[in-house]
Tab-separated table of C-alpha atoms and ligand atoms in Angstrom:
chain	number	residue	atom	x	y	z
A	1	MET	CA	-242.504	104.444	-221.235
A	2	THR	CA	-238.816	105.207	-221.363
A	3	GLU	CA	-236.705	105.371	-218.233
A	4	SER	CA	-235.879	108.987	-218.208
A	5	SER	CA	-239.677	109.725	-218.012
A	6	ILE	CA	-240.167	107.409	-215.017
A	7	PHE	CA	-237.223	109.749	-212.988
A	8	SER	CA	-238.732	112.626	-214.172
A	9	GLY	CA	-240.041	114.714	-210.950
A	10	LYS	CA	-239.218	112.210	-208.919
A	11	PHE	CA	-237.453	112.786	-205.624
A	12	ILE	CA	-234.599	110.690	-205.575
A	13	VAL	CA	-232.316	110.372	-202.144
A	14	VAL	CA	-229.004	109.396	-203.336
A	15	GLY	CA	-227.125	107.648	-200.832
A	16	VAL	CA	-223.055	107.533	-200.396
A	17	CYS	CA	-221.434	105.536	-198.127
A	18	GLY	CA	-217.677	105.450	-198.172
A	19	GLY	CA	-215.939	103.229	-200.347
A	20	ILE	CA	-213.589	103.464	-203.350
A	21	ALA	CA	-216.474	103.556	-205.622
A	22	ALA	CA	-217.840	106.739	-203.678
A	23	TYR	CA	-216.466	107.964	-207.094
A	24	LYS	CA	-219.493	106.231	-209.397
A	25	SER	CA	-222.203	108.055	-207.520
A	26	VAL	CA	-221.279	111.045	-209.594
A	27	GLU	CA	-221.698	109.468	-212.613
A	28	LEU	CA	-225.374	107.887	-211.207
A	29	ILE	CA	-226.281	110.920	-210.176
A	30	ARG	CA	-226.003	113.396	-213.389
A	31	TYR	CA	-227.910	110.666	-215.363
A	32	LEU	CA	-231.343	110.888	-212.690
A	33	VAL	CA	-231.049	114.826	-213.431
A	34	ASP	CA	-230.870	114.747	-216.822
A	35	ALA	CA	-233.336	111.871	-216.522
A	36	GLY	CA	-235.598	115.226	-215.092
A	37	ALA	CA	-235.476	114.079	-211.378
A	38	HIS	CA	-234.972	116.219	-208.468
A	39	VAL	CA	-232.279	114.278	-206.706
A	40	ALA	CA	-231.348	114.872	-202.682
A	41	THR	CA	-227.470	113.442	-201.907
A	42	ILE	CA	-226.582	112.615	-198.062
A	43	MET	CA	-222.372	111.834	-198.134
A	44	THR	CA	-222.052	109.405	-194.606
A	45	PRO	CA	-219.450	111.219	-192.741
A	46	ASP	CA	-216.899	108.448	-194.332
A	47	ALA	CA	-218.034	109.468	-198.093
A	48	GLU	CA	-216.287	112.705	-197.461
A	49	HIS	CA	-212.655	110.483	-197.031
A	50	PHE	CA	-213.547	109.671	-200.865
A	51	ILE	CA	-215.316	112.627	-202.826
A	52	GLY	CA	-215.570	115.947	-202.708
A	53	LYS	CA	-219.118	117.345	-200.556
A	54	THR	CA	-218.181	120.662	-203.387
A	55	THR	CA	-218.436	117.543	-205.630
A	56	LEU	CA	-222.017	116.112	-205.217
A	57	THR	CA	-223.441	119.765	-204.586
A	58	ALA	CA	-222.668	121.189	-207.910
A	59	LEU	CA	-223.929	117.648	-209.529
A	60	SER	CA	-226.985	117.989	-207.402
A	61	SER	CA	-230.697	119.355	-207.151
A	62	GLU	CA	-229.963	120.787	-203.575
A	63	PRO	CA	-226.574	120.584	-201.274
A	64	VAL	CA	-225.257	117.607	-200.321
A	65	HIS	CA	-226.636	116.679	-196.328
A	66	THR	CA	-223.796	115.124	-194.435
A	67	SER	CA	-225.348	115.091	-190.856
A	68	LEU	CA	-228.553	115.633	-188.486
A	69	TRP	CA	-227.286	118.310	-187.052
A	70	ASP	CA	-225.303	121.409	-189.393
A	71	ASP	CA	-228.524	120.908	-191.877
A	72	GLN	CA	-230.751	124.260	-192.124
A	73	SER	CA	-233.567	122.051	-191.395
A	74	VAL	CA	-233.551	121.367	-187.593
A	75	ILE	CA	-235.821	116.870	-188.717
A	76	PRO	CA	-233.048	116.251	-192.557
A	77	HIS	CA	-233.979	112.706	-192.110
A	78	THR	CA	-237.963	112.381	-191.812
A	79	ARG	CA	-238.138	115.409	-194.396
A	80	LEU	CA	-235.968	113.157	-196.750
A	81	GLY	CA	-237.207	110.404	-195.743
A	82	GLN	CA	-241.000	111.459	-196.820
A	83	LYS	CA	-240.460	113.416	-199.848
A	84	ALA	CA	-238.674	110.370	-201.385
A	85	ASP	CA	-240.179	108.648	-204.277
A	86	LEU	CA	-236.776	106.632	-204.318
A	87	ILE	CA	-233.758	105.948	-202.252
A	88	VAL	CA	-230.668	104.006	-203.722
A	89	VAL	CA	-227.750	103.850	-201.529
A	90	ALA	CA	-224.796	103.488	-204.025
A	91	PRO	CA	-222.225	101.934	-202.643
A	92	ALA	CA	-223.301	100.639	-199.920
A	93	THR	CA	-220.398	99.576	-197.593
A	94	ALA	CA	-221.276	96.326	-195.111
A	95	ARG	CA	-221.782	98.879	-192.667
A	96	LEU	CA	-224.924	101.031	-193.704
A	97	ILE	CA	-226.132	97.202	-194.985
A	98	GLY	CA	-225.929	95.897	-191.231
A	99	SER	CA	-226.875	98.854	-189.373
A	100	TYR	CA	-230.096	99.501	-191.673
A	101	ALA	CA	-230.901	95.478	-191.842
A	102	ALA	CA	-230.898	95.854	-187.909
A	103	GLY	CA	-232.747	99.329	-188.330
A	104	ILE	CA	-230.436	101.386	-186.115
A	105	SER	CA	-230.140	104.668	-186.502
A	106	SER	CA	-225.963	105.850	-186.649
A	107	ASP	CA	-226.286	108.622	-189.258
A	108	LEU	CA	-228.371	110.985	-191.390
A	109	LEU	CA	-228.492	108.230	-194.399
A	110	THR	CA	-229.548	105.301	-191.700
A	111	ALA	CA	-231.956	107.682	-189.608
A	112	THR	CA	-233.462	108.301	-193.735
A	113	LEU	CA	-233.782	105.015	-194.402
A	114	ILE	CA	-235.663	103.902	-191.858
A	115	ALA	CA	-237.799	106.654	-191.709
A	116	THR	CA	-238.934	106.194	-195.561
A	117	ARG	CA	-241.992	104.285	-197.403
A	118	ALA	CA	-240.570	105.041	-200.708
A	119	PRO	CA	-239.094	101.868	-202.348
A	120	VAL	CA	-235.070	101.535	-201.720
A	121	VAL	CA	-233.080	99.843	-204.115
A	122	VAL	CA	-228.901	99.072	-201.966
A	123	CYS	CA	-226.412	98.742	-204.033
A	124	PRO	CA	-223.497	97.038	-202.344
A	125	ALA	CA	-219.868	97.616	-203.211
A	126	MET	CA	-216.956	95.598	-201.038
A	127	HIS	CA	-214.435	93.508	-201.039
A	128	THR	CA	-214.917	89.728	-202.061
A	129	GLU	CA	-214.561	88.006	-198.638
A	130	MET	CA	-216.558	91.238	-196.846
A	131	TRP	CA	-219.592	90.555	-199.619
A	132	GLU	CA	-219.441	86.540	-199.344
A	133	HIS	CA	-219.050	86.535	-195.398
A	134	VAL	CA	-222.196	84.773	-194.076
A	135	ALA	CA	-223.127	88.556	-192.024
A	136	VAL	CA	-223.240	90.427	-194.923
A	137	GLN	CA	-225.445	87.547	-196.752
A	138	HIS	CA	-227.314	87.125	-193.965
A	139	ASN	CA	-228.461	91.286	-193.678
A	140	ILE	CA	-228.686	90.698	-197.188
A	141	SER	CA	-231.115	88.385	-197.022
A	142	VAL	CA	-233.015	90.005	-194.800
A	143	LEU	CA	-232.699	93.435	-196.710
A	144	ARG	CA	-234.545	91.294	-199.644
A	145	SER	CA	-237.308	89.680	-197.176
A	146	ARG	CA	-238.314	93.381	-197.199
A	147	GLY	CA	-239.052	94.007	-200.031
A	148	VAL	CA	-235.399	96.028	-200.725
A	149	PHE	CA	-234.363	95.634	-203.911
A	150	ILE	CA	-230.150	94.979	-204.254
A	151	THR	CA	-227.955	95.546	-206.904
A	152	PRO	CA	-225.807	92.963	-206.726
A	153	PRO	CA	-221.763	93.722	-206.834
A	154	GLU	CA	-219.728	92.639	-210.504
A	155	GLU	CA	-216.406	90.843	-210.945
A	156	GLY	CA	-214.168	92.816	-211.641
A	157	ARG	CA	-211.088	94.595	-210.613
A	158	LEU	CA	-211.355	95.935	-206.617
A	159	ALA	CA	-209.465	98.634	-204.899
A	160	GLY	CA	-205.856	97.634	-203.962
A	161	GLY	CA	-206.159	95.939	-207.528
A	162	ASP	CA	-206.757	91.890	-206.671
A	163	VAL	CA	-209.911	90.436	-209.377
A	164	GLY	CA	-213.213	89.168	-207.461
A	165	LYS	CA	-216.814	90.049	-207.122
A	166	GLY	CA	-217.721	92.812	-205.081
A	167	ARG	CA	-217.561	95.466	-207.451
A	168	LEU	CA	-220.234	98.714	-207.403
A	169	ALA	CA	-222.929	97.478	-210.255
A	170	ALA	CA	-222.610	99.607	-213.147
A	171	THR	CA	-224.264	102.840	-213.489
A	172	HIS	CA	-227.543	100.852	-216.475
A	173	SER	CA	-227.796	98.019	-214.250
A	174	ILE	CA	-228.387	100.328	-211.280
A	175	VAL	CA	-230.746	102.576	-213.648
A	176	GLU	CA	-232.674	99.523	-214.180
A	177	VAL	CA	-233.357	98.594	-210.856
A	178	MET	CA	-234.607	101.580	-209.846
A	179	THR	CA	-237.241	101.516	-212.860
A	180	GLN	CA	-238.037	98.287	-211.708
A	181	ALA	CA	-238.548	99.480	-208.632
A	182	LEU	CA	-240.642	102.598	-209.527
A	183	GLN	CA	-242.956	100.352	-211.257
A	184	PRO	CA	-245.358	98.872	-209.016
A	185	GLN	CA	-246.187	101.437	-207.775
A	186	MET	CA	-247.504	102.927	-211.511
A	187	GLY	CA	-247.955	100.098	-212.173
A	188	ASN	CA	-252.251	99.889	-213.018
A	189	GLY	CA	-252.237	95.664	-212.358
A	190	SER	CA	-253.267	95.564	-215.485
A	191	LEU	CA	-252.483	91.424	-215.512
A	192	SER	CA	-253.018	90.922	-212.523
A	193	GLY	CA	-255.521	87.608	-211.973
A	194	LYS	CA	-252.960	86.849	-214.885
A	195	HIS	CA	-250.565	83.732	-214.918
A	196	VAL	CA	-247.582	84.460	-217.292
A	197	VAL	CA	-245.715	81.651	-217.870
A	198	VAL	CA	-241.542	83.384	-218.823
A	199	THR	CA	-239.007	81.166	-220.040
A	200	ALA	CA	-234.831	83.105	-219.625
A	201	GLY	CA	-230.944	82.083	-221.073
A	202	GLY	CA	-229.464	79.669	-223.032
A	203	THR	CA	-229.599	75.755	-222.605
A	204	ARG	CA	-226.978	73.950	-222.008
A	205	GLU	CA	-226.766	70.746	-223.750
A	206	PRO	CA	-223.891	68.114	-222.159
A	207	ILE	CA	-221.516	66.275	-224.228
A	208	ASP	CA	-219.732	64.540	-221.714
A	209	ALA	CA	-219.659	64.623	-217.778
A	210	VAL	CA	-218.041	68.011	-217.247
A	211	ARG	CA	-218.299	69.438	-221.290
A	212	VAL	CA	-221.270	71.494	-222.651
A	213	LEU	CA	-222.946	73.181	-225.907
A	214	ALA	CA	-224.057	76.918	-225.291
A	215	ASN	CA	-224.672	79.695	-226.219
A	216	ARG	CA	-224.299	83.568	-225.859
A	217	SER	CA	-227.620	84.266	-224.051
A	218	SER	CA	-227.594	85.997	-221.081
A	219	GLY	CA	-231.289	85.341	-219.614
A	220	LYS	CA	-231.485	89.915	-219.270
A	221	GLN	CA	-234.024	90.030	-222.149
A	222	GLY	CA	-236.518	86.760	-220.336
A	223	HIS	CA	-235.814	87.933	-216.621
A	224	ALA	CA	-237.101	91.693	-217.435
A	225	VAL	CA	-240.053	90.009	-219.035
A	226	ALA	CA	-240.505	87.926	-215.716
A	227	ARG	CA	-240.379	91.228	-213.578
A	228	ALA	CA	-241.902	93.669	-215.589
A	229	ALA	CA	-245.260	91.579	-215.658
A	230	ALA	CA	-245.068	90.938	-212.149
A	231	SER	CA	-244.914	94.680	-211.488
A	232	ARG	CA	-248.245	94.598	-213.899
A	233	GLY	CA	-249.475	92.328	-210.905
A	234	ALA	CA	-249.432	89.136	-212.348
A	235	LEU	CA	-248.351	85.582	-210.954
A	236	VAL	CA	-245.279	84.635	-212.703
A	237	THR	CA	-243.154	80.836	-213.526
A	238	LEU	CA	-239.877	82.210	-214.717
A	239	ILE	CA	-238.553	79.053	-216.071
A	240	THR	CA	-234.776	79.944	-216.232
A	241	THR	CA	-231.835	78.730	-217.199
A	242	VAL	CA	-229.265	81.843	-215.245
A	243	GLU	CA	-230.749	81.692	-211.327
A	244	MET	CA	-232.346	85.452	-211.000
A	245	SER	CA	-232.256	87.290	-207.267
A	246	PRO	CA	-235.762	86.866	-206.071
A	247	ALA	CA	-238.042	88.939	-206.467
A	248	SER	CA	-242.529	88.864	-204.624
A	249	GLY	CA	-244.877	87.783	-207.275
A	250	ILE	CA	-242.097	85.042	-209.319
A	251	THR	CA	-241.175	81.375	-209.132
A	252	GLN	CA	-238.510	80.942	-210.474
A	253	VAL	CA	-237.758	77.246	-211.744
A	254	GLN	CA	-233.685	76.514	-211.977
A	255	VAL	CA	-233.223	74.207	-215.476
A	256	GLU	CA	-230.189	73.722	-217.641
A	257	THR	CA	-230.844	71.756	-220.577
A	258	ALA	CA	-233.595	71.920	-223.175
A	259	GLN	CA	-235.472	69.176	-222.395
A	260	GLN	CA	-235.861	69.803	-218.366
A	261	MET	CA	-236.973	73.010	-220.603
A	262	GLN	CA	-239.781	71.080	-222.009
A	263	GLU	CA	-241.331	68.937	-218.589
A	264	ALA	CA	-241.340	72.008	-216.646
A	265	ILE	CA	-242.374	73.856	-219.107
A	266	GLU	CA	-245.630	71.436	-220.292
A	267	LYS	CA	-246.495	71.303	-216.966
A	268	ILE	CA	-247.568	74.642	-215.839
A	269	ALA	CA	-248.802	75.498	-219.884
A	270	PRO	CA	-252.434	74.267	-219.997
A	271	SER	CA	-252.880	76.915	-216.181
A	272	ALA	CA	-251.291	79.938	-218.177
A	273	ASP	CA	-252.549	82.308	-219.434
A	274	VAL	CA	-249.661	83.591	-221.512
A	275	ILE	CA	-245.955	82.281	-221.974
A	276	VAL	CA	-243.184	83.496	-223.455
A	277	MET	CA	-240.202	81.774	-224.337
A	278	ALA	CA	-237.336	84.498	-224.632
A	279	ALA	CA	-235.003	81.039	-223.968
A	280	ALA	CA	-232.540	80.096	-226.444
A	281	VAL	CA	-233.467	77.381	-227.050
A	282	ALA	CA	-230.514	74.658	-229.019
A	283	ASP	CA	-231.587	73.777	-231.628
A	284	PHE	CA	-229.285	70.951	-231.215
A	285	ARG	CA	-227.608	68.233	-228.812
A	286	PRO	CA	-224.774	65.915	-228.750
A	287	VAL	CA	-226.071	62.088	-228.728
A	288	PRO	CA	-225.245	60.355	-227.314
A	289	ILE	CA	-223.616	62.002	-224.454
A	290	ALA	CA	-220.160	60.506	-223.814
A	291	ASP	CA	-219.510	58.182	-220.244
A	292	GLY	CA	-217.589	60.376	-218.022
A	293	LYS	CA	-215.013	62.388	-218.871
A	294	TRP	CA	-213.607	62.121	-222.268
A	295	LYS	CA	-210.236	61.837	-222.065
A	296	LYS	CA	-207.460	63.626	-223.762
A	297	GLU	CA	-205.762	60.348	-224.702
A	298	ASP	CA	-208.759	58.980	-226.339
A	299	GLY	CA	-208.519	61.225	-228.942
A	300	VAL	CA	-211.135	64.675	-230.362
A	301	PRO	CA	-214.450	63.113	-229.509
A	302	PRO	CA	-216.470	62.898	-232.610
A	303	ILE	CA	-219.825	64.741	-231.311
A	304	VAL	CA	-223.354	64.206	-233.437
A	305	LEU	CA	-226.099	65.712	-233.066
A	306	GLU	CA	-229.267	65.481	-232.837
A	307	ALA	CA	-232.395	68.086	-233.346
A	308	THR	CA	-233.695	69.290	-230.308
A	309	PRO	CA	-237.567	69.739	-230.176
A	310	ASP	CA	-239.127	72.958	-231.235
A	311	ILE	CA	-240.894	73.460	-227.124
A	312	LEU	CA	-242.396	76.288	-228.867
A	313	ALA	CA	-244.170	74.270	-231.679
A	314	GLY	CA	-245.204	72.255	-229.583
A	315	LEU	CA	-246.884	74.650	-227.463
A	316	GLY	CA	-248.543	76.246	-230.536
A	317	LYS	CA	-250.196	72.580	-230.788
A	318	ILE	CA	-251.579	72.614	-227.945
A	319	LYS	CA	-252.406	76.259	-227.289
A	320	ARG	CA	-256.346	76.506	-225.643
A	321	PRO	CA	-258.357	79.312	-226.548
A	322	GLY	CA	-257.518	82.598	-225.000
A	323	GLN	CA	-253.965	82.064	-223.947
A	324	VAL	CA	-251.333	84.205	-225.208
A	325	LEU	CA	-247.882	82.488	-226.803
A	326	VAL	CA	-245.118	84.342	-227.418
A	327	GLY	CA	-242.048	83.639	-228.962
A	328	PHE	CA	-238.761	85.919	-229.839
A	329	ALA	CA	-236.591	85.734	-233.252
A	330	ALA	CA	-233.056	86.196	-233.211
A	331	GLU	CA	-232.370	87.284	-236.895
A	332	THR	CA	-229.707	88.648	-239.673
A	333	SER	CA	-231.895	89.430	-242.005
A	334	ASN	CA	-235.466	89.473	-243.544
A	335	LEU	CA	-236.081	90.381	-239.556
A	336	VAL	CA	-240.120	90.723	-240.247
A	337	ALA	CA	-240.507	88.859	-242.800
A	338	ASN	CA	-238.569	85.688	-241.189
A	339	ALA	CA	-240.446	86.257	-238.054
A	340	GLN	CA	-243.987	86.708	-239.487
A	341	GLY	CA	-242.953	82.749	-240.629
A	342	LYS	CA	-241.941	81.482	-238.210
A	343	LEU	CA	-244.612	82.852	-236.118
A	344	GLU	CA	-247.528	81.703	-238.761
A	345	ARG	CA	-245.664	77.658	-238.559
A	346	LYS	CA	-245.702	78.219	-235.026
A	347	ASN	CA	-249.329	79.603	-234.241
A	348	LEU	CA	-247.868	81.997	-232.419
A	349	ASP	CA	-249.769	85.274	-231.761
A	350	LEU	CA	-246.687	87.845	-231.428
A	351	ILE	CA	-242.969	87.193	-232.064
A	352	VAL	CA	-240.614	89.532	-230.595
A	353	ALA	CA	-237.727	89.919	-233.469
A	354	ASN	CA	-234.447	91.428	-233.122
A	355	ASP	CA	-232.320	91.692	-235.659
A	356	VAL	CA	-228.303	90.812	-233.826
A	357	SER	CA	-225.945	92.204	-236.215
A	358	LEU	CA	-226.170	95.167	-235.112
A	359	PRO	CA	-223.944	96.962	-232.669
A	360	GLU	CA	-225.662	96.719	-229.017
A	361	VAL	CA	-227.937	94.336	-229.761
A	362	GLY	CA	-229.745	90.913	-227.860
A	363	PHE	CA	-227.582	88.652	-226.632
A	364	GLY	CA	-225.317	89.342	-223.574
A	365	HIS	CA	-226.341	93.763	-223.569
A	366	GLU	CA	-228.424	95.289	-221.736
A	367	THR	CA	-229.854	96.574	-224.383
A	368	ASN	CA	-232.245	95.637	-227.496
A	369	ALA	CA	-234.129	96.853	-230.489
A	370	VAL	CA	-236.761	95.155	-232.125
A	371	THR	CA	-239.983	94.313	-234.069
A	372	ILE	CA	-243.009	92.863	-232.274
A	373	VAL	CA	-244.908	90.725	-235.463
A	374	SER	CA	-248.557	90.382	-234.153
A	375	ALA	CA	-250.753	87.764	-235.615
A	376	TYR	CA	-253.150	90.941	-235.522
A	377	ASP	CA	-251.884	94.357	-235.475
A	378	GLU	CA	-248.986	96.056	-237.585
A	379	PRO	CA	-245.655	95.204	-236.633
A	380	VAL	CA	-244.835	97.912	-234.003
A	381	THR	CA	-240.585	99.020	-233.683
A	382	VAL	CA	-239.571	99.852	-230.556
A	383	ASP	CA	-235.552	101.490	-230.720
A	384	LEU	CA	-232.806	100.778	-228.964
A	385	ALA	CA	-233.260	100.876	-225.508
A	386	SER	CA	-232.558	99.221	-222.338
A	387	LYS	CA	-234.211	95.036	-221.823
A	388	THR	CA	-236.681	96.636	-219.349
A	389	THR	CA	-238.112	98.789	-221.879
A	390	ILE	CA	-238.309	96.405	-224.220
A	391	ALA	CA	-239.528	94.341	-222.059
A	392	GLN	CA	-242.663	97.020	-221.177
A	393	ARG	CA	-243.550	97.426	-224.734
A	394	VAL	CA	-244.168	93.139	-224.841
A	395	LEU	CA	-246.382	93.161	-222.405
A	396	ASP	CA	-248.060	96.029	-223.779
A	397	SER	CA	-248.203	94.090	-227.307
A	398	VAL	CA	-249.412	91.001	-225.057
A	399	GLU	CA	-252.361	92.704	-223.345
A	400	LYS	CA	-253.673	93.824	-226.309
A	401	SER	CA	-253.527	90.714	-228.284
A	402	LEU	CA	-255.393	89.119	-224.551
A	403	HIS	CA	-257.822	91.659	-225.435
A	404	ARG	CA	-258.740	90.771	-228.914
A	405	ILE	CA	-258.387	87.325	-227.857
A	406	GLN	CA	-260.859	87.701	-225.302
A	407	GLU	CA	-263.621	89.688	-227.657
A	408	HIS	CA	-263.418	87.054	-230.136
A	409	THR	CA	-263.513	84.458	-227.570
B	501	CTP	N1	-237.543	77.644	-229.671
B	501	CTP	C1	-237.712	76.309	-228.688
B	501	CTP	N2	-236.915	75.207	-229.000
B	501	CTP	C2	-236.137	75.406	-229.806
B	501	CTP	C3	-235.862	76.509	-230.318
B	501	CTP	C4	-236.282	77.838	-230.454
B	501	CTP	O1	-239.299	76.473	-228.158
B	501	CTP	N3	-235.668	74.060	-230.260
B	501	CTP	C5	-238.150	78.893	-229.623
B	501	CTP	C6	-236.919	80.152	-229.357
B	501	CTP	O2	-237.567	80.072	-227.297
B	501	CTP	C7	-237.758	81.306	-229.664
B	501	CTP	C8	-238.328	80.753	-230.431
B	501	CTP	O3	-238.110	79.448	-230.616
B	501	CTP	O4	-238.712	81.940	-229.108
B	501	CTP	C9	-237.148	81.331	-231.755
B	501	CTP	O5	-236.501	79.720	-232.290
B	501	CTP	P1	-235.648	80.009	-233.595
B	501	CTP	O6	-234.389	79.739	-232.823
B	501	CTP	O7	-234.954	81.914	-233.475
B	501	CTP	O8	-236.358	80.037	-234.535
B	501	CTP	P2	-236.242	78.441	-235.613
B	501	CTP	O9	-238.003	77.890	-236.300
B	501	CTP	O10	-235.747	77.269	-235.283
B	501	CTP	O11	-235.693	79.130	-237.005
B	501	CTP	P3	-234.128	79.422	-237.159
B	501	CTP	O12	-232.933	78.906	-235.976
B	501	CTP	O13	-233.549	78.399	-238.422
B	501	CTP	O14	-234.060	80.400	-237.380
């Protein structure tokens, strides 16, 4: 399912607070309307200092709401709260986050948030000092513990010219979290009772006490697989080098090196029904690791590399009947043939191959394009799509493999 079909026909309330990032809500509202959603926008009184009501009314599916009192309907907050399939607040100020966490309804937006049972996505935007304040962080963790989805702010230039964490997340990141928030409602629990283990991120191999040999993996594809599996009801263990914001149903194990990843996965592999090795594991590591920090006056360090163990191949050797093992392959040529070779050599059920030489594909990008090569079926090609969509297609193939294996065991 594409993201646009997820939003199609949905009643989405977009809350806009008073911050300079309010202008970015224009892009989000336009995206959602184009994707087929009915968008009702609520502006807080302060938001009107930053963006015109006329602009947002022109883009939304109904006139913008600003107050509990001047709306045609007598109780707009309960109408909007009950009708909503999803509420997203972008940008969310420290005040809004604090009121929502405390359950204080001081305007139409907070009243609607308290009146709804729909999933809520909060997208904070504020200065770094405010974002890092202990009160704001406490309120964010309160909201998270209640199941509110948070799209964390990004690093970048802030109003006033300074640079730091606090900038509203990019629209595609907000859309990705909104997609996740809608998924549990749509989820069919098709992986419920299954233990899915996912690895994510690039390993970092120490050179000395301060330097590492790393790669460009962001961990986004593996994290998307973990979230998608949890939304299908699986119990997920995520072994990752890149911390992911907490999500229900997912236990995280933080690792750094290939060896730590291997130790973590080998402990839980016997209990896993599905293992997805999305991590970019270093193929080589420095040996020996220099004691302390290599000093410049000692000259250029002679870095010698040794091969790391192939974790996936090791898992292929101990695969138990009924278990589905999935690898990833980053290729630059002969995509399917190379992936097929790896699938056979490592005793996999599926391998997700991507051509990382293409634009917008793979490492660091928000999008991916893959061919899923199976030990049982014809390859499935998924054209350029968000990593969330790719994750769903990978899990479709995983479920097919699980059924196939169960029928034959
Ligand atoms: N992998 C692993 N352990 C390693 C290296 C890779 O488990 N030391 C896993 C990755 O997580 C991925 C898959 O193996 O799922 C593909 O790895 P890749 O490096 O592309 O394959 P190789 O067989 O090492 O082939 P090459 O690097 O020559 O393309």
